[in-house]
Tab-separated table of C-alpha atoms and ligand atoms in Angstrom:
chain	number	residue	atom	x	y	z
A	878	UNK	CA	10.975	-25.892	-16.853
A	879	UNK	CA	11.149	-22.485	-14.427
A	880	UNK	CA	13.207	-19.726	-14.686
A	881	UNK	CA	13.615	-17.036	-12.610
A	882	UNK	CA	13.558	-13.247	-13.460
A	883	UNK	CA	15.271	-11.547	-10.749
A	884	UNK	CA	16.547	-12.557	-7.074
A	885	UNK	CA	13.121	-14.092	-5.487
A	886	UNK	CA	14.009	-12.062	-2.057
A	887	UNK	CA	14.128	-8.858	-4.149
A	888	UNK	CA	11.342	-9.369	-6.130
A	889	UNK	CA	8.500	-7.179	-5.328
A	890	UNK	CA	5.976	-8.870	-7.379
A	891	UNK	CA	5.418	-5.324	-9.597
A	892	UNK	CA	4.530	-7.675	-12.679
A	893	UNK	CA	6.281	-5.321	-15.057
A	894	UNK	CA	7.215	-9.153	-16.527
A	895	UNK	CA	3.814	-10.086	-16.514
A	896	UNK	CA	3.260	-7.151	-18.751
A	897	UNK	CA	5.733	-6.695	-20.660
A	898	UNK	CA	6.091	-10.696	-22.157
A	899	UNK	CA	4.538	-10.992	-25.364
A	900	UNK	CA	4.558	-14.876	-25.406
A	901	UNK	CA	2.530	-15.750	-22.717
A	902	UNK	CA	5.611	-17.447	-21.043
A	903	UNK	CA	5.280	-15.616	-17.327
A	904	UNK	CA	3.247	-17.880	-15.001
A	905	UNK	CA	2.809	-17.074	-11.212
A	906	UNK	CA	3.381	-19.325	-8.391
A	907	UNK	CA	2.513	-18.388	-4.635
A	908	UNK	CA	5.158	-18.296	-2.174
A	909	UNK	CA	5.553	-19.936	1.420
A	910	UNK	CA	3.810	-16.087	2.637
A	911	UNK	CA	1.312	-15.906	0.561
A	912	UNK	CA	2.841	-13.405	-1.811
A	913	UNK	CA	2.881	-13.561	-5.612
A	914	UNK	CA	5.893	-14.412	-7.607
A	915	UNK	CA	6.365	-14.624	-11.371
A	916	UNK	CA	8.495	-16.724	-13.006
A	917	UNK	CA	9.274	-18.219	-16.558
A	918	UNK	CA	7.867	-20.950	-18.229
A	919	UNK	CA	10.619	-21.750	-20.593
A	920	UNK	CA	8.292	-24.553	-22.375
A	921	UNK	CA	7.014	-21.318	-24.216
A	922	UNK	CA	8.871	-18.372	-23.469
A	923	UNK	CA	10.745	-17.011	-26.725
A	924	UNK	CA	14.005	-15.613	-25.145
A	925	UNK	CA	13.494	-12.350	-26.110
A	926	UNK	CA	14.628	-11.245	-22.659
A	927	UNK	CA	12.388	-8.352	-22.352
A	928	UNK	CA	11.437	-9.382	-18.822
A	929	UNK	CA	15.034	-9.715	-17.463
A	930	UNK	CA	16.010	-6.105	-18.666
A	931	UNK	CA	12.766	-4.302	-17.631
A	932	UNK	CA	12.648	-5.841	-14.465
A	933	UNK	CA	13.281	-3.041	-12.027
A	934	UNK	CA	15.560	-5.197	-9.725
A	935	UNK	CA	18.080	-5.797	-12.267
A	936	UNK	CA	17.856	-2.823	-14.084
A	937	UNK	CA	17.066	0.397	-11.070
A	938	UNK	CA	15.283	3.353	-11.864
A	939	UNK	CA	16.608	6.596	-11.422
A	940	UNK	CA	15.147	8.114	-7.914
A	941	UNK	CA	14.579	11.647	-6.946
A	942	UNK	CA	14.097	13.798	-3.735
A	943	UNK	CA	11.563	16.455	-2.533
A	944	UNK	CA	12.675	19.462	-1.278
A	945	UNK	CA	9.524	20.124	0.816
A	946	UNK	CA	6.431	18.705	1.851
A	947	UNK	CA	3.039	19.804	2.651
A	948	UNK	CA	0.635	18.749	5.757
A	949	UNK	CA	-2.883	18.800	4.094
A	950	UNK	CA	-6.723	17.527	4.433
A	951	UNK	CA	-9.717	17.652	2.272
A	952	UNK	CA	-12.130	20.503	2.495
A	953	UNK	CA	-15.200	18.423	1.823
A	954	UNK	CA	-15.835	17.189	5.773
A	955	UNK	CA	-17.707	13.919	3.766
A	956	UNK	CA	-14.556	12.879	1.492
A	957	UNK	CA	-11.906	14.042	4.614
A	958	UNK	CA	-13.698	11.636	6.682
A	959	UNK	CA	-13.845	8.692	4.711
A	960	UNK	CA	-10.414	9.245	3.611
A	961	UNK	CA	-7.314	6.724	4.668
A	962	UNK	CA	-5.542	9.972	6.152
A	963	UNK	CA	-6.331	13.350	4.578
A	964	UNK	CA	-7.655	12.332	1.671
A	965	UNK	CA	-4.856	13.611	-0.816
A	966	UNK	CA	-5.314	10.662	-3.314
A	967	UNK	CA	-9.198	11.448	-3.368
A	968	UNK	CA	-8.442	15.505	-4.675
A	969	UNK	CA	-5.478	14.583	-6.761
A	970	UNK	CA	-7.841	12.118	-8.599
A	971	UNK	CA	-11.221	13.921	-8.647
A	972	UNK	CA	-8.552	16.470	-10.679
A	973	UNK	CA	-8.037	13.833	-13.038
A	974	UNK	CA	-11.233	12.782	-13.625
A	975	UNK	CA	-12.665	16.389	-13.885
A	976	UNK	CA	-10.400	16.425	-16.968
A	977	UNK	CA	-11.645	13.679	-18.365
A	978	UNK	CA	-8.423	11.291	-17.502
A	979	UNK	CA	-8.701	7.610	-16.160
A	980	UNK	CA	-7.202	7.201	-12.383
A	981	UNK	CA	-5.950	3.600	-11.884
A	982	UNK	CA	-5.611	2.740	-8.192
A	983	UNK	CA	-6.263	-0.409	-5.535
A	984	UNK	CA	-10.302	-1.212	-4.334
A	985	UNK	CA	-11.255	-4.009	-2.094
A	986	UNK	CA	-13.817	-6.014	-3.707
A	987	UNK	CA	-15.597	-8.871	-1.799
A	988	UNK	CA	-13.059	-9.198	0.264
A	989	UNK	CA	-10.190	-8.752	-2.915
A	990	UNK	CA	-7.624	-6.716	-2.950
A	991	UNK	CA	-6.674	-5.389	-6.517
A	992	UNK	CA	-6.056	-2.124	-9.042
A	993	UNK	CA	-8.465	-1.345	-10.981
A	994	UNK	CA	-9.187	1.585	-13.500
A	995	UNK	CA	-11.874	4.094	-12.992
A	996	UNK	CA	-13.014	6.838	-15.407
A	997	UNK	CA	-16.322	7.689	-13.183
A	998	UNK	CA	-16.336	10.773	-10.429
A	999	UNK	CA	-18.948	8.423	-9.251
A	1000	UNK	CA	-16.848	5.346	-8.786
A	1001	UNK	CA	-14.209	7.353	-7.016
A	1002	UNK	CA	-14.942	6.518	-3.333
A	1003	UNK	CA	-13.611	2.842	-4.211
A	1004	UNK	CA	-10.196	3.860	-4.275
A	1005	UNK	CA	-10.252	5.419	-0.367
A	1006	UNK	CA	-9.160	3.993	2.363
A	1007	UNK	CA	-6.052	2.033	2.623
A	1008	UNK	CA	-6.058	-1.652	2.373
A	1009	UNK	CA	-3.280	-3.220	4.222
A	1010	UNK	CA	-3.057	-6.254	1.676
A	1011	UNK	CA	-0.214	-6.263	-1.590
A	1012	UNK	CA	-2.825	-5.354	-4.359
A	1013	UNK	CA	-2.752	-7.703	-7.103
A	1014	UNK	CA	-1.931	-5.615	-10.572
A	1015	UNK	CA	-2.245	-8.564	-12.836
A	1016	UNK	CA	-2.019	-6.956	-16.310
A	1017	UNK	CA	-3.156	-3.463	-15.597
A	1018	UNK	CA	-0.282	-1.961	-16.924
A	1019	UNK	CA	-1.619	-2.850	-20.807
A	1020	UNK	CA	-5.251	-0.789	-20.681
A	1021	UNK	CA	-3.147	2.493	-18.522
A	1022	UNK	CA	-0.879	2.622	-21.728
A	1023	UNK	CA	-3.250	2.473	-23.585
A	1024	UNK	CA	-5.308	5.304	-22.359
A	1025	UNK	CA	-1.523	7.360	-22.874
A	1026	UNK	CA	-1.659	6.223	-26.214
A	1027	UNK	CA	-4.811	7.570	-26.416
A	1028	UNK	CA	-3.891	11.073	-25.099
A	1029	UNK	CA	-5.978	10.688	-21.664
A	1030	UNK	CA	-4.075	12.283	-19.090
A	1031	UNK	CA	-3.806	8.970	-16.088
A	1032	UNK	CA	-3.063	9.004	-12.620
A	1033	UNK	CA	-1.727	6.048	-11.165
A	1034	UNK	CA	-1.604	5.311	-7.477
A	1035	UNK	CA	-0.029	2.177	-5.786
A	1036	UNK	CA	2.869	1.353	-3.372
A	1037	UNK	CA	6.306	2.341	-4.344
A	1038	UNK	CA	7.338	-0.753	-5.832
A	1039	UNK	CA	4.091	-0.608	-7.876
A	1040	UNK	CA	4.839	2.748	-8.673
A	1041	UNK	CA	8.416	1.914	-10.097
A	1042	UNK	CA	6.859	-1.889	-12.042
A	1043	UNK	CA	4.395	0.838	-14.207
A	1044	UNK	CA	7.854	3.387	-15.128
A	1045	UNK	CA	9.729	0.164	-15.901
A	1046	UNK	CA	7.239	-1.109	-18.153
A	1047	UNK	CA	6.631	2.111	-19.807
A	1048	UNK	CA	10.758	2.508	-20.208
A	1049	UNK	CA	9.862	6.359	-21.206
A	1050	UNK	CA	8.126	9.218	-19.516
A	1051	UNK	CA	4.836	10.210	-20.815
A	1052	UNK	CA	3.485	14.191	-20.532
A	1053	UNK	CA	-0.242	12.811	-19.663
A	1054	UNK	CA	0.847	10.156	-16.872
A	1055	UNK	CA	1.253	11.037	-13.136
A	1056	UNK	CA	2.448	8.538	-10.722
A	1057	UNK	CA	1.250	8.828	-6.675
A	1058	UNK	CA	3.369	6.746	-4.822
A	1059	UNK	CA	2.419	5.887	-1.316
A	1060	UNK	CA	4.587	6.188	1.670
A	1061	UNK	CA	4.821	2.141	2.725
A	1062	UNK	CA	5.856	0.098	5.572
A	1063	UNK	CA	5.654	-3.366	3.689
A	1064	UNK	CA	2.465	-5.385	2.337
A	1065	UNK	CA	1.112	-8.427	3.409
A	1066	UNK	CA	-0.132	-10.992	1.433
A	1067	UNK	CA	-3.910	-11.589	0.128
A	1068	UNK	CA	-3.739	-15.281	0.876
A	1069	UNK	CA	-2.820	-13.914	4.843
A	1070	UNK	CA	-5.862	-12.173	5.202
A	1071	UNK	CA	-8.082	-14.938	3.154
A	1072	UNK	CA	-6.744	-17.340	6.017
A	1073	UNK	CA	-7.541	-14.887	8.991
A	1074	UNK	CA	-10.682	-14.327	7.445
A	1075	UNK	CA	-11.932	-17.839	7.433
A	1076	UNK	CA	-10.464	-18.407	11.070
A	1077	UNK	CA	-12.708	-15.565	12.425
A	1078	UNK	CA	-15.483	-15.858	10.399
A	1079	UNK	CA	-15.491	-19.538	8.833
A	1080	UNK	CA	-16.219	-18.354	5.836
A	1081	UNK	CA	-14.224	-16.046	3.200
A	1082	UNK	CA	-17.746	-14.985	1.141
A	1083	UNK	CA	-17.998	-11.829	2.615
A	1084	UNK	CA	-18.988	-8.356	1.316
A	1085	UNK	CA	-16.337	-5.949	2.268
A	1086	UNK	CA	-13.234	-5.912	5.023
A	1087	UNK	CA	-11.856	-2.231	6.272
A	1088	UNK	CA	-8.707	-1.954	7.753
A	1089	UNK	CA	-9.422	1.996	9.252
A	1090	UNK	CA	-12.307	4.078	10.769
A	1091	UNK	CA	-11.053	7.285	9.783
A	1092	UNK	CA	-7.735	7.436	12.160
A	1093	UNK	CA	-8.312	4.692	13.944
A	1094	UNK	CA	-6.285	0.885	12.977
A	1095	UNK	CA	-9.357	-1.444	12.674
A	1096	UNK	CA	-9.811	-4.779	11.192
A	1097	UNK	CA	-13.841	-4.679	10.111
A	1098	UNK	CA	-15.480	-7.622	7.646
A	1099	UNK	CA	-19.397	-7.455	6.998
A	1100	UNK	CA	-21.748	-9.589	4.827
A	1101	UNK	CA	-24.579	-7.197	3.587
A	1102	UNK	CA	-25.144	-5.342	6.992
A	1103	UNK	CA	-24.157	-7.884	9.694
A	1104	UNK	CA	-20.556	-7.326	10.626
A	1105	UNK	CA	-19.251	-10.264	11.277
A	1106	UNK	CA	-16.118	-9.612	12.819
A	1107	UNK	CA	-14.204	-6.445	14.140
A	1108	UNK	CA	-11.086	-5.601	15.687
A	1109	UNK	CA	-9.703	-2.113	16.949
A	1110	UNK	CA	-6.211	-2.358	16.807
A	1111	UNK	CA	-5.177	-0.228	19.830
A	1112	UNK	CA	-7.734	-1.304	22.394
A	1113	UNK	CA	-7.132	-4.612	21.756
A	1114	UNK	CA	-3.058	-4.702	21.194
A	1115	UNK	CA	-1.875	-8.049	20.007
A	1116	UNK	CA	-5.138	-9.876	19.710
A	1117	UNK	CA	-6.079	-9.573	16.324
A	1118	UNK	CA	-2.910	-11.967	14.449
A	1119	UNK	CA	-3.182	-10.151	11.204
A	1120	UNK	CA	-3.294	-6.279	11.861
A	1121	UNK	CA	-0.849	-6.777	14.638
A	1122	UNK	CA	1.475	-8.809	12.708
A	1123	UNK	CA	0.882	-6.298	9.998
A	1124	UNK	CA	2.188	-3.267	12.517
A	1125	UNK	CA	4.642	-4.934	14.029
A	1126	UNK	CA	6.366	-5.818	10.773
A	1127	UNK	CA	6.110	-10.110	10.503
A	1128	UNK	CA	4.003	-10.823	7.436
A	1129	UNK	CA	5.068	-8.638	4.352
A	1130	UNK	CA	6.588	-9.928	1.804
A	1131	UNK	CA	10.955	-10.538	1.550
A	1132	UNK	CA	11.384	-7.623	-0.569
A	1133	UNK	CA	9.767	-5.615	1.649
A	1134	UNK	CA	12.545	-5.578	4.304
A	1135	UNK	CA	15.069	-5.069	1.426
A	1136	UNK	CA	12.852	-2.386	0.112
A	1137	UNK	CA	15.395	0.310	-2.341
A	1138	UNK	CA	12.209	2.891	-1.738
A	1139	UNK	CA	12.094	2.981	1.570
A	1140	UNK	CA	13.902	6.395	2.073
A	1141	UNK	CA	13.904	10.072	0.754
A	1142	UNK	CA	14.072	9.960	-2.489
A	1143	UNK	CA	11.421	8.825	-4.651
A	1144	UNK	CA	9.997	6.838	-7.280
A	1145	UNK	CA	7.002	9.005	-8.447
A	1146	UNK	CA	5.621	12.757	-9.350
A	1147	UNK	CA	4.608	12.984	-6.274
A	1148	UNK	CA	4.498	10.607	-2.468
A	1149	UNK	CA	1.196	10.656	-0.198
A	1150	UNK	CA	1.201	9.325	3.400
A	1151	UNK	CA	0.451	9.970	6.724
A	1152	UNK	CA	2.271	13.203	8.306
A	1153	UNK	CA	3.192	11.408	11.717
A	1154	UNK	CA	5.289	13.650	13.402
A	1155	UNK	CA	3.728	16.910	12.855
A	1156	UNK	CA	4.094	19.855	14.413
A	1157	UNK	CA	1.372	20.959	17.482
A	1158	UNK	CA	1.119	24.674	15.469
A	1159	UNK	CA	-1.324	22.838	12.832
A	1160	UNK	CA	-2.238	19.751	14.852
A	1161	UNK	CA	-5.462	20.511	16.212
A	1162	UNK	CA	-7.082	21.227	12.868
A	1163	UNK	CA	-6.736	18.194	11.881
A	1164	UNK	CA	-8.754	15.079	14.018
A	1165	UNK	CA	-9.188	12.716	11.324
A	1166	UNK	CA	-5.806	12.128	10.073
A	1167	UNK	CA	-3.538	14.320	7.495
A	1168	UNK	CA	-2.178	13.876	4.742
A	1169	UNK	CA	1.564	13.920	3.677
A	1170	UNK	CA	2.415	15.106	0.196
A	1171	UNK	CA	5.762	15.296	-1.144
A	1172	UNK	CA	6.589	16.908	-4.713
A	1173	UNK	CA	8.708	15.324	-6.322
A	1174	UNK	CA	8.735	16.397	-9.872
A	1175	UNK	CA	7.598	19.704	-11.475
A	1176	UNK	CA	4.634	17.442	-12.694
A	1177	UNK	CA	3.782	16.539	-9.353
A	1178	UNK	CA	4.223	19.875	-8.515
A	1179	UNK	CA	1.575	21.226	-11.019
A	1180	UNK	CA	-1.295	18.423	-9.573
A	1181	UNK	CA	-0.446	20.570	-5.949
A	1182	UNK	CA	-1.305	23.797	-7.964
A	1183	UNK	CA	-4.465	22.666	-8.899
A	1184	UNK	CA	-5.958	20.989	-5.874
A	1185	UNK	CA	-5.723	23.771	-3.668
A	1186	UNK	CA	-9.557	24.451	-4.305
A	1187	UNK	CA	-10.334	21.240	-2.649
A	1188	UNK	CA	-7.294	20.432	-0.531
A	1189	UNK	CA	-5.922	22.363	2.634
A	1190	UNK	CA	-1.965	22.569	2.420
A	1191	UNK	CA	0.794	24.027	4.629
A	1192	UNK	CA	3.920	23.780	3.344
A	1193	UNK	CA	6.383	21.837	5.419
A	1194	UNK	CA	10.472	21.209	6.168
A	1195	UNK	CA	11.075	18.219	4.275
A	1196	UNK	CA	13.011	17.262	7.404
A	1197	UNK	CA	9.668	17.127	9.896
A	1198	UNK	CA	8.018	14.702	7.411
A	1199	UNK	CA	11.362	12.581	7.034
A	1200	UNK	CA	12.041	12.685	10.745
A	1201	UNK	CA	8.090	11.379	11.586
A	1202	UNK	CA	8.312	8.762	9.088
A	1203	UNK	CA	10.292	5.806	9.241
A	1204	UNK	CA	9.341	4.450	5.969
A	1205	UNK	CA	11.048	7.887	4.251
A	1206	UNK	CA	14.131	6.764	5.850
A	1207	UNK	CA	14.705	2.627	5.238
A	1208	UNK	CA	13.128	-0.382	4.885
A	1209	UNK	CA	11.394	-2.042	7.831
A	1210	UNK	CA	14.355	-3.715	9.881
A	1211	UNK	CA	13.726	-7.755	10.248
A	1212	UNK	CA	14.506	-8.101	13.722
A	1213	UNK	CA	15.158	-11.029	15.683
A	1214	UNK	CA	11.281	-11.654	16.339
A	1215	UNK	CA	10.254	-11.443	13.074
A	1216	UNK	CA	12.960	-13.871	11.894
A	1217	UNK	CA	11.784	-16.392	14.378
A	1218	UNK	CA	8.155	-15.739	13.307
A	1219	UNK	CA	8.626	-16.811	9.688
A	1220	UNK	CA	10.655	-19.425	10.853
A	1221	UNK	CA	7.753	-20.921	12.559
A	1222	UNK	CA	5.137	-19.795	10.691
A	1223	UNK	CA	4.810	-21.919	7.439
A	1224	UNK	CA	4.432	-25.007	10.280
A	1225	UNK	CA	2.060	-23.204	13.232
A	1226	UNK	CA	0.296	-20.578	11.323
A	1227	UNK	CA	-0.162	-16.836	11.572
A	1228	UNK	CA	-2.144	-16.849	14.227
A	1229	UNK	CA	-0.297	-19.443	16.715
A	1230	UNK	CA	2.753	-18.182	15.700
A	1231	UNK	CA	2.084	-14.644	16.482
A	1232	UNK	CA	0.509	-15.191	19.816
A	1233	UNK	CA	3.677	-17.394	20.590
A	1234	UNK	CA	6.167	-14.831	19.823
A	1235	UNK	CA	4.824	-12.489	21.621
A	1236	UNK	CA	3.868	-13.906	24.670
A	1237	UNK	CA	5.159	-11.978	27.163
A	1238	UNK	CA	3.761	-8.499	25.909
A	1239	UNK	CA	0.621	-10.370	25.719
A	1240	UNK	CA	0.943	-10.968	29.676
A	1241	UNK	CA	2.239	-8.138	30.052
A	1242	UNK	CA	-0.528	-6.202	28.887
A	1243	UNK	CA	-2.946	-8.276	30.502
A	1244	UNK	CA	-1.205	-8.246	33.894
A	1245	UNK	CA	-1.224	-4.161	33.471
A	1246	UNK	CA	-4.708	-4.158	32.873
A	1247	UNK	CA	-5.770	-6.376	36.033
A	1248	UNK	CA	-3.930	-4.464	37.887
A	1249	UNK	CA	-5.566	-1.032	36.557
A	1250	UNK	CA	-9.226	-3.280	37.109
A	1251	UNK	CA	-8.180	-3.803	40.789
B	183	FAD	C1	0.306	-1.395	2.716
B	183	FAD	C2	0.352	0.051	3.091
B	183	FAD	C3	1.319	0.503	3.983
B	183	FAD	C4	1.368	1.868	4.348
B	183	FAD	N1	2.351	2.302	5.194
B	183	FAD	C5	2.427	3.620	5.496
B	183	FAD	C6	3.475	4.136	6.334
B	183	FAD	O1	4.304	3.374	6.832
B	183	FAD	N2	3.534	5.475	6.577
B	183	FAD	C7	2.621	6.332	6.020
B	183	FAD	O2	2.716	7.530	6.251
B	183	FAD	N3	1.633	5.887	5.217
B	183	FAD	C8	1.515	4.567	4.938
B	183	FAD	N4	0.532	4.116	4.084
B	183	FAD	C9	-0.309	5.125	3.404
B	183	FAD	C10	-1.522	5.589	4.195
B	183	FAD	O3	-2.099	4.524	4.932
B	183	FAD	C11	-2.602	6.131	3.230
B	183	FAD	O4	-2.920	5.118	2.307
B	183	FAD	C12	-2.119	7.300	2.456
B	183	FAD	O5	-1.794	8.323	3.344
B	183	FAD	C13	-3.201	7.817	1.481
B	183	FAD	O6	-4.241	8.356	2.233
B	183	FAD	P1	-5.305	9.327	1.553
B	183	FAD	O7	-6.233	9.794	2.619
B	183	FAD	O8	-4.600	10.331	0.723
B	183	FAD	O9	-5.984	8.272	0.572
B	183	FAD	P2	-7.482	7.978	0.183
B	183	FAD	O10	-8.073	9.166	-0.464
B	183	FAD	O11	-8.191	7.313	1.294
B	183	FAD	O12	-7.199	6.864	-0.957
B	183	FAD	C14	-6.439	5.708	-0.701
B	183	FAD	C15	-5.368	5.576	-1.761
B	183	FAD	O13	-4.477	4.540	-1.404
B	183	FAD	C16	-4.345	3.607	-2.480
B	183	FAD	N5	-4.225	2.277	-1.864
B	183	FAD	C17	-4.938	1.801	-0.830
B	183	FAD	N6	-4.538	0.566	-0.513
B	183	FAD	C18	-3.544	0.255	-1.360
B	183	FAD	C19	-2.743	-0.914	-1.552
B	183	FAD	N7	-2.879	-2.001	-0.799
B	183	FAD	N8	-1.824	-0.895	-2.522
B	183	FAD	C20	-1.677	0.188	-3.319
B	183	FAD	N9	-2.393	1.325	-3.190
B	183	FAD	C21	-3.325	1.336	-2.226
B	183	FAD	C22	-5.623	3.753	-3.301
B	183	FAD	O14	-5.382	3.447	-4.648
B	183	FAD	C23	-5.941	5.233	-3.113
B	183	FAD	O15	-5.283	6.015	-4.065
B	183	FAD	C24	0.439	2.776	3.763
B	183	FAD	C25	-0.548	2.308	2.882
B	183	FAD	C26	-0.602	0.962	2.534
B	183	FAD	C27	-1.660	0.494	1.573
């Protein structure tokens, strides 16, 4: 028999349950996206109802605001460049590290997309880049407490809702933990890509998949050196079905269009993303993308301190980062397309049922472009 641990629509698949059960009775099951969901097995499970009260649906986390932000980039031209935006995840963890802390954060690994903890400067360059893909956590939670326990000071980065899954299973605040949340439009699920991946490339053994060159939106899979496919997102608008369907908002999972972190206040020490929106007086300076950061708490506020060796800041109205970023102001809205897209989809496909709702921008855009050919 199956039970269920919170609203499935709400559930952001944070696996504080997963965690948290000391009976072995939370099993996963995938859903019609793609997406993870736990749920009991009562067969086994003790009724202990840990998992019900530390879930962070039922039971919400306090939330906090930032009363200023910072537009920032990394010094080093090598670790700015091969940074997701401006790199601020890479200094705040190369702080951990260099005192001898654990950073616990999402890598793409043969094509997976999970967290994993590092303790190795050398390992760092793992964590960069973002990967447009819900990370899996699994049970993750269990070693980072344990390196608390241990007195290791641990930085953990992930999406909001991961962000909030980690302080839920915790249920107290720990002096050596810092939590980077990331600013976050909604996650799509691994199985998604797996299934793009084998349309385009017959074949889901591959060696890596990148989702950004520096600034630039780009879908990019390679086996050793051959890349076998690639996609640039803006020069070729609509015709990659995953990354477009990722942008426009039609494959992330339920919860993400419900999301309760979607807006200014915050789940974490301290938020990352990209500073859309910002002002021409420091725009220039920056080509390959810059970073967001948004202390939260005075802990957060101490990791800022201590990066300024490495990191390039300018402090910020709250209001310009807020204003450039939807995602700091409410979920992603579902919209009449994207209701009719995962209508259709469990029966067409991504792909087919992509390309059919959008249609006309598709001619659209191809009519412009004969015309600008002519
Ligand atoms: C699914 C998703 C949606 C996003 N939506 C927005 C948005 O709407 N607006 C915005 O401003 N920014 C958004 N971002 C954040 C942005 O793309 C950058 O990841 C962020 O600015 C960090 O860049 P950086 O240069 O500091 O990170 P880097 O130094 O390049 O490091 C990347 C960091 O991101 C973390 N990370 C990467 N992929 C994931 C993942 N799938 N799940 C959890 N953590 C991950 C890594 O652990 C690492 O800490 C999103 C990121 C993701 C993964």
């Amino acid at each position: 028999m199956q039970s269920q641990i919170c609203n499935p629509d709400h559930c952001t698949g944070c696996m504080a349950c997963l965690n948290i059960c000391n009976s072995n009775s939370i099993k996963i099951k995938t859903g019609v996206t793609g997406h993870l969901y736990p749920y009991i097995d009562t067969s086994v499970c003790t009724d202990c109802g840990l998992c019900h009260k530390i879930c962070p649906e039922n039971t919400p986390l306090s939330l906090s605001a930032g009363s200023y932000a910072y537009a920032g980039w990394h010094k080093d031209p090598d670790n700015y460049k091969t940074s997701a935006s401006g790199g601020a995840a890479a200094a705040l963890s190369e702080l951990i590290i260099s005192r001898g802390g654990a950073v616990y954060g999402c890598v793409e690994e043969k094509g997976k997309i999970k967290h994993i903890r590092i303790s190795d400067s050398k390992e760092l360059h793992r964590f960069k880049g973002s990967k447009y893909v819900q990370s899996e956590i699994k049970e993750i939670y269990k070693p980072l407490l344990k390196d608390l326990r241990e007195g290791r000071q641990v930085l953990f980065t992930g999406t909001p809702c991961q962000a909030a899954g980690l302080r839920s299973y915790l249920r107290k605040d720990y002096a050596n933990l810092y939590i980077a949340d990331l600013i976050c439009h909604g996650v799509p699920s691994q199985k998604d890509l797996n299934d793009h991946i084998q349309q385009k490339c017959g074949t889901t053994d591959v060696d890596s998949i990148k989702f950004r060159e520096g600034n630039t939106f780009c879908l990019s899979v390679k086996k050793g050196e051959q890349t076998l496919y690639r996609s640039l997102l803006w020069e070729e608008r609509y015709s990659d079905s995953f990354f477009n369907a990722f942008i426009d908002g039609y494959n992330y999972r339920e919860s993400c269009y419900h999301c309760r972190y979607a807006c200014p206040d915050r789940v974490s020490d301290i938020t990352i993303g990209d500073f859309w929106g910002l002002g021409d007086d420091i725009k220039a300076d920056n080509k390959n993308g810059c970073s967001c950061i948004i202390p939260v708490t005075e802990k957060g506020k101490e990791l800022l301190e201590n990066i300024e060796d490495r990191f390039i800041l300018h402090r910020r109205d709250i209001e310009e980062a807020i204003k450039g970023n939807d995602q700091l102001r409410a979920p992603m809205v579902m919209n009449r397309r994207i209701k009719i897209f995962r209508a259709i989809y469990p029966i067409l496909g991504q792909s087919l049922s992509y390309k059919l709702l959008n249609a006309d921008r598709i001619i659209k855009l191809r009519t412009k472009k004969s015309i600008k050919r002519l």
